[in-house]
mmCIF file of C-alpha atoms in Angstrom:
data_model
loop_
_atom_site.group_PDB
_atom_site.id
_atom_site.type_symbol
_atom_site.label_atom_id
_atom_site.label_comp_id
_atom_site.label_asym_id
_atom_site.label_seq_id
_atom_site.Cartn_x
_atom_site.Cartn_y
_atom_site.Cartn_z
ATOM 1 C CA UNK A 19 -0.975 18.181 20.728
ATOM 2 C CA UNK A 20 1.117 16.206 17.899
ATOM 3 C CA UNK A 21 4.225 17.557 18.881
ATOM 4 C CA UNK A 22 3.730 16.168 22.451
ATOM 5 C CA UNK A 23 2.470 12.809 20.609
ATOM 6 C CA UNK A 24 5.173 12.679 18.355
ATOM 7 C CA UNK A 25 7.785 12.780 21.395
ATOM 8 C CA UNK A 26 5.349 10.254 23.232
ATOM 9 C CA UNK A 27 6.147 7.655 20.064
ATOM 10 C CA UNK A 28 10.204 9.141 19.856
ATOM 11 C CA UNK A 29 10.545 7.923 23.565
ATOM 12 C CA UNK A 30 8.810 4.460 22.952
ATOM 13 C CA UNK A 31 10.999 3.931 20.299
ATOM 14 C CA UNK A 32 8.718 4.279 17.074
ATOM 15 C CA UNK A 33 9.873 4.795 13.483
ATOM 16 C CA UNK A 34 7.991 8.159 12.322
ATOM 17 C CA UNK A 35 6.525 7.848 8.695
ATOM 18 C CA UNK A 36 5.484 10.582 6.322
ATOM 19 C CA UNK A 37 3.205 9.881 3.354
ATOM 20 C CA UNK A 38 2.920 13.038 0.587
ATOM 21 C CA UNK A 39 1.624 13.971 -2.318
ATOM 22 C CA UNK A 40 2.751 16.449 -4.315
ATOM 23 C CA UNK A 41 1.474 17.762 -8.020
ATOM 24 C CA UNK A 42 3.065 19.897 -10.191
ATOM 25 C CA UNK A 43 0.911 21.482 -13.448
ATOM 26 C CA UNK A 44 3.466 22.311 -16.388
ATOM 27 C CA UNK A 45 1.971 24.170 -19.326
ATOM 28 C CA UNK A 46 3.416 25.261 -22.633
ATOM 29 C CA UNK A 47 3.859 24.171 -26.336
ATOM 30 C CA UNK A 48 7.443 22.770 -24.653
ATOM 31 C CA UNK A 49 6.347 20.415 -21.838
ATOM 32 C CA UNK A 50 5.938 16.944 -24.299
ATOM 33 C CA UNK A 51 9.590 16.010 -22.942
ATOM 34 C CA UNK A 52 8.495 15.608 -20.068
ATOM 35 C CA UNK A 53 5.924 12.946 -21.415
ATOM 36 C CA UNK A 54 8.714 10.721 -22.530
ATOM 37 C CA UNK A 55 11.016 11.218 -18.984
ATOM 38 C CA UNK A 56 7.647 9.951 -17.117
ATOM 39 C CA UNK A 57 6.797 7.078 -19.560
ATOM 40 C CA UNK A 58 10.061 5.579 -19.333
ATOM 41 C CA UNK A 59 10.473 5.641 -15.463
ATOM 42 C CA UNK A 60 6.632 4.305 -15.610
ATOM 43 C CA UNK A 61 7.977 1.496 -17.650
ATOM 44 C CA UNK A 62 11.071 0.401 -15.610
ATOM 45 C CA UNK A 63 8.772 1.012 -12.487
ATOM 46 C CA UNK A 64 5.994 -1.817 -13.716
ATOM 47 C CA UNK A 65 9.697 -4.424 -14.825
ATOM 48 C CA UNK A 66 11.051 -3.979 -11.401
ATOM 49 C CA UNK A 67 7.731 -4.809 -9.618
ATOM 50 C CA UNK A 68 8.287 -2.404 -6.734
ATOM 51 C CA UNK A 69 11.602 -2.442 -5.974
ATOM 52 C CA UNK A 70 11.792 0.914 -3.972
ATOM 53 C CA UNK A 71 15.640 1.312 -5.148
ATOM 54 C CA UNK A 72 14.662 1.127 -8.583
ATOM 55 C CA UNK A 73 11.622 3.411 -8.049
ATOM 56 C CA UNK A 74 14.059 5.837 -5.980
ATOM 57 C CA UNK A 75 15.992 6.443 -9.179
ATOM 58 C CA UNK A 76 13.060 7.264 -11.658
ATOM 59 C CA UNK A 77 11.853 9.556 -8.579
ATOM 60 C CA UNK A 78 15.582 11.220 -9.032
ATOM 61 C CA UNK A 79 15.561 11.464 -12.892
ATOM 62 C CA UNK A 80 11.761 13.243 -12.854
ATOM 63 C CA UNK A 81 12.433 15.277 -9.966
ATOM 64 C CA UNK A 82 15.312 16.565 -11.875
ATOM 65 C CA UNK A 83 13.249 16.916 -15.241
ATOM 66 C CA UNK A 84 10.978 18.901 -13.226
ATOM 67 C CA UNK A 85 13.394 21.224 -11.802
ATOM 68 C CA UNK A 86 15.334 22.042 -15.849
ATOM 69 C CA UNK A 87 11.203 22.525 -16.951
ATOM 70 C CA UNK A 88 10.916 24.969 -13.868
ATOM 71 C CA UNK A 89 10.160 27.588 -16.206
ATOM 72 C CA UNK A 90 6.763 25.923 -17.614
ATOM 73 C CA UNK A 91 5.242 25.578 -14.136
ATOM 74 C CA UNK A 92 2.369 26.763 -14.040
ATOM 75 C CA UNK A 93 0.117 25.969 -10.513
ATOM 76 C CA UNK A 94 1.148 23.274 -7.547
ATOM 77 C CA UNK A 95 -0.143 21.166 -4.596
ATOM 78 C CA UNK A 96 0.593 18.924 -2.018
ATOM 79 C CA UNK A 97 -1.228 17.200 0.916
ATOM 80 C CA UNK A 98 0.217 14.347 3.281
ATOM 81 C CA UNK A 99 0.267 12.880 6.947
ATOM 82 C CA UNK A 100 2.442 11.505 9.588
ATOM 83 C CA UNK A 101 2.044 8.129 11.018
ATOM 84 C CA UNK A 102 3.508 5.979 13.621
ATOM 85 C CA UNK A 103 1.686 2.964 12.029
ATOM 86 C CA UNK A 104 3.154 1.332 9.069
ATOM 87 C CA UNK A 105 -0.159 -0.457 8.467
ATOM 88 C CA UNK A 106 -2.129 3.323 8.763
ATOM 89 C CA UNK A 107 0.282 4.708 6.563
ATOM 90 C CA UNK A 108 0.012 1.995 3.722
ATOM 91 C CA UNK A 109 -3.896 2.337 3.631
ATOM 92 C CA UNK A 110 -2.910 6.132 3.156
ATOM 93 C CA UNK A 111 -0.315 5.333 0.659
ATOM 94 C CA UNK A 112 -2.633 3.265 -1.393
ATOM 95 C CA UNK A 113 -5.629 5.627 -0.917
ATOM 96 C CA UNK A 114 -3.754 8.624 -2.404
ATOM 97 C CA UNK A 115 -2.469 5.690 -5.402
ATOM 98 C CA UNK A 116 -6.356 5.213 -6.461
ATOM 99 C CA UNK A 117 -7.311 8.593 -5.893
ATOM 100 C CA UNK A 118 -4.375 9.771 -8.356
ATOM 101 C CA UNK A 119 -4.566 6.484 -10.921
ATOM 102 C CA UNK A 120 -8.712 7.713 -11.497
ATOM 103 C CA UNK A 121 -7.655 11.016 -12.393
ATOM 104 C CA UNK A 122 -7.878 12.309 -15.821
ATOM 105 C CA UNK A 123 -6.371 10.489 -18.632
ATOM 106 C CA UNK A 124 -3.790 9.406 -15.592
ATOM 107 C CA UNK A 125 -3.664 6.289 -15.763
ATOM 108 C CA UNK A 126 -1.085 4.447 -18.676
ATOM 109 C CA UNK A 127 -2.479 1.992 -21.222
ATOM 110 C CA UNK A 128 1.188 -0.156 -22.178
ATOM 111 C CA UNK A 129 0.028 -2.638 -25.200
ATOM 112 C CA UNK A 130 2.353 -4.818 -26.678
ATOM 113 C CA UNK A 131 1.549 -2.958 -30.659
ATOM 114 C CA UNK A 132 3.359 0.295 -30.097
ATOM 115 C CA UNK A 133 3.757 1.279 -34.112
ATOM 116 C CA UNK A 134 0.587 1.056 -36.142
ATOM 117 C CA UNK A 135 1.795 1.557 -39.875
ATOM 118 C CA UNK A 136 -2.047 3.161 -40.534
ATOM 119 C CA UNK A 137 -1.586 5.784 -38.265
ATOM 120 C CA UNK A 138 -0.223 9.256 -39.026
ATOM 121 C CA UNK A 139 3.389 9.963 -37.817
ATOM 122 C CA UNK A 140 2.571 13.389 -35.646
ATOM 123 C CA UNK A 141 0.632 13.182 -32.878
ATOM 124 C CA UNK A 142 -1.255 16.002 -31.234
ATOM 125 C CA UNK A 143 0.901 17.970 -28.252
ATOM 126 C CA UNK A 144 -0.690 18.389 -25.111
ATOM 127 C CA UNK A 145 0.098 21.944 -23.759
ATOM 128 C CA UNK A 146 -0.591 20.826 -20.038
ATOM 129 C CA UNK A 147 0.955 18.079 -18.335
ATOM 130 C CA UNK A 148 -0.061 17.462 -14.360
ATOM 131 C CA UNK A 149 2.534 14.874 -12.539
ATOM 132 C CA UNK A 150 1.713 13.497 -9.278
ATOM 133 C CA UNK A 151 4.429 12.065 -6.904
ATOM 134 C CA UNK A 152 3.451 10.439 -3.729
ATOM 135 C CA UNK A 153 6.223 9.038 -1.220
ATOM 136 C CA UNK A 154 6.503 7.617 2.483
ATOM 137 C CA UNK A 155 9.402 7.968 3.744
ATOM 138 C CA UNK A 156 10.954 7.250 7.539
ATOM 139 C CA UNK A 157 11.655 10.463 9.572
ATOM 140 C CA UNK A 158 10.867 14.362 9.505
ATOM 141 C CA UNK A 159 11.041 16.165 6.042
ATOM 142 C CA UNK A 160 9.972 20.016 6.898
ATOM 143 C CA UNK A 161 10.561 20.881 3.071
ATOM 144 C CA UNK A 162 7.765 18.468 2.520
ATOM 145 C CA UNK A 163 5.830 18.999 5.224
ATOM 146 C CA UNK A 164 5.143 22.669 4.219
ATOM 147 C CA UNK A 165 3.116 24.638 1.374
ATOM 148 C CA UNK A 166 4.705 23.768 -1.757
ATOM 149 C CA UNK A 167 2.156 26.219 -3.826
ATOM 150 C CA UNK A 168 5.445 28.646 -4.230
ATOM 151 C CA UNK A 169 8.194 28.153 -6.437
ATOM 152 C CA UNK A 170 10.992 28.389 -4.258
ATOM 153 C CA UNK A 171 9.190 26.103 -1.767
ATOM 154 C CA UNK A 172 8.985 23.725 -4.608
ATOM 155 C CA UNK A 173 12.295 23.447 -5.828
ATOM 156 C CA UNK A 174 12.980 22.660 -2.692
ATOM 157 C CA UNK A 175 10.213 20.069 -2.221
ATOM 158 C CA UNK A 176 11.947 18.597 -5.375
ATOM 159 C CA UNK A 177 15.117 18.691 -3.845
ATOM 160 C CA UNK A 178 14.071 16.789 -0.649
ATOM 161 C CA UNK A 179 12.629 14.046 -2.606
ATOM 162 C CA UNK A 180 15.783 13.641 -4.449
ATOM 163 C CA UNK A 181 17.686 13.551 -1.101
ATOM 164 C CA UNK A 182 15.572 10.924 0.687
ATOM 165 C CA UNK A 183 16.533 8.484 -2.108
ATOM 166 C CA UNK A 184 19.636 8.892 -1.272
ATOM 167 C CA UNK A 185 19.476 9.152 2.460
ATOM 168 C CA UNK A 186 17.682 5.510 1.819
ATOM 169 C CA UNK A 187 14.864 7.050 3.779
ATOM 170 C CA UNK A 188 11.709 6.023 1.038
ATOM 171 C CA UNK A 189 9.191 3.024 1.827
ATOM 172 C CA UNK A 190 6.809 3.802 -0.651
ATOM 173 C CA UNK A 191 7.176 5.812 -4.575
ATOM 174 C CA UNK A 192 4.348 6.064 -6.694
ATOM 175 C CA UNK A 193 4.235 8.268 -10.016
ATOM 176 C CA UNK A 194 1.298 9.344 -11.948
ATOM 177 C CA UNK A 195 0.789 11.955 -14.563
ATOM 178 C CA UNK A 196 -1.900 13.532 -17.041
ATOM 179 C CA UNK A 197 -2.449 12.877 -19.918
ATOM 180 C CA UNK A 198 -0.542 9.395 -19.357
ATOM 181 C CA UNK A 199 0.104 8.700 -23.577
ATOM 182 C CA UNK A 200 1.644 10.958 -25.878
ATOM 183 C CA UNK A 201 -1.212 12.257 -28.276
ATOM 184 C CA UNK A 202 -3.853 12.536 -25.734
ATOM 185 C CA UNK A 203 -4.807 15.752 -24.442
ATOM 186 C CA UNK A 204 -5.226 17.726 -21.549
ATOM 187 C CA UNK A 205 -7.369 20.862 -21.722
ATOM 188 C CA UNK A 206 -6.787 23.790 -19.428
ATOM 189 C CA UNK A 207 -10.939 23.060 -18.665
ATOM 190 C CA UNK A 208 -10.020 19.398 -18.061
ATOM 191 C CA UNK A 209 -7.252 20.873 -15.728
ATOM 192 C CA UNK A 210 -9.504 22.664 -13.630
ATOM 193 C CA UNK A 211 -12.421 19.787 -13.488
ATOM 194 C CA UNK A 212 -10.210 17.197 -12.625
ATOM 195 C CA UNK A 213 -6.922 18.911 -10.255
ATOM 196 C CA UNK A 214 -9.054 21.134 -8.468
ATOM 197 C CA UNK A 215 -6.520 21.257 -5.369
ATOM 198 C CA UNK A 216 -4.067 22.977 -7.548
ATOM 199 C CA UNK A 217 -2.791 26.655 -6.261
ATOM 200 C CA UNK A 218 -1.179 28.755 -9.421
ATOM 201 C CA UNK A 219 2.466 29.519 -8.851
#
């Protein structure tokens, strides 16, 4: 029944959107890198107020971190929709955004005091690090559209994102990660409470 739909809306001329989510859970003593990578894009991301070029390249540079830190993955997700309603696929775009900033320790707390001279110079390491991507984007994308809990199917997930950045294809990039500040902590319990959609890989 969608396929026949989806060549109904070809014919009359509409633009197809797809709206994803997809997590990735990386665990290991190693994974605090990562931390920094996602802090930084999360940074430009609030300067540039939106500016899906801008947002495109962060959603390169993690992708990319992802795929060198392939090696600490640990479990993965994804869920999504197709639309042929740019208003329909906003509300979905912005329901999956509050749904992944009220996650665990997701959501970034930027205050203008970064140093404190009181406090001590190492910080715990969080051994688990969950990073949500969502995207809309304009056309088909079967390596999204497809059970990313596999490795292989992953990487190429990864890939795809990558690609529509540069295909100019994205409407919509939103990043989100746990735990959101280096020295909080994610437990492998909090893990399970809190991501419970996530397959191990």
């Amino acid at each position: 029944m969608s396929a026949w739909r989806d060549r109904f809306n070809q014919l009359t001329g509409k633009t197809r959107l797809a709206v994803c989510r997809v997590f990735v859970h990386l665990t290991g003593e190693e994974v605090a890198p990562v931390l920094g990578v996602l802090n930084r894009t999360a940074r430009e991301a609030i300067d540039v107020d939106g500016d899906v070029a801008v947002l495109g390249e962060g959603l390169v540079e993690i992708c990319n971190q992802l795929l060198q830190y392939d090696n600490y993955w640990q479990a993965a997700a994804n869920e999504g929709d197709v639309f042929w309603d740019e208003g329909e696929a906003g509300d979905y775009v912005d329901e999956l955004f509050t749904d992944s900033a009220d996650r665990y320790l997701s959501e970034p707390q930027y205050s203008t005091s970064v140093y404190d001279k009181n406090s001590p110079l190492s910080l715990p390491v969080t051994r688990n690090v969950v990073v949500m991507l969502t995207v809309a984007c304009e056309g088909e994308v079967p390596a999204l559209e497809t059970d990313l809990a596999d490795i292989s199917a992953l990487k190429v997930g990864l890939k795809a994102l990558i690609n529509l950045h540069y295909q100019e294809r994205l409407r919509a990039v939103q990043v989100h990660f746990s735990p959101a500040q280096l020295g909080d902590e994610l437990t492998n319990d909090q893990v399970l409470v809190n991501f419970p959609e996530l397959i191990p890989l």
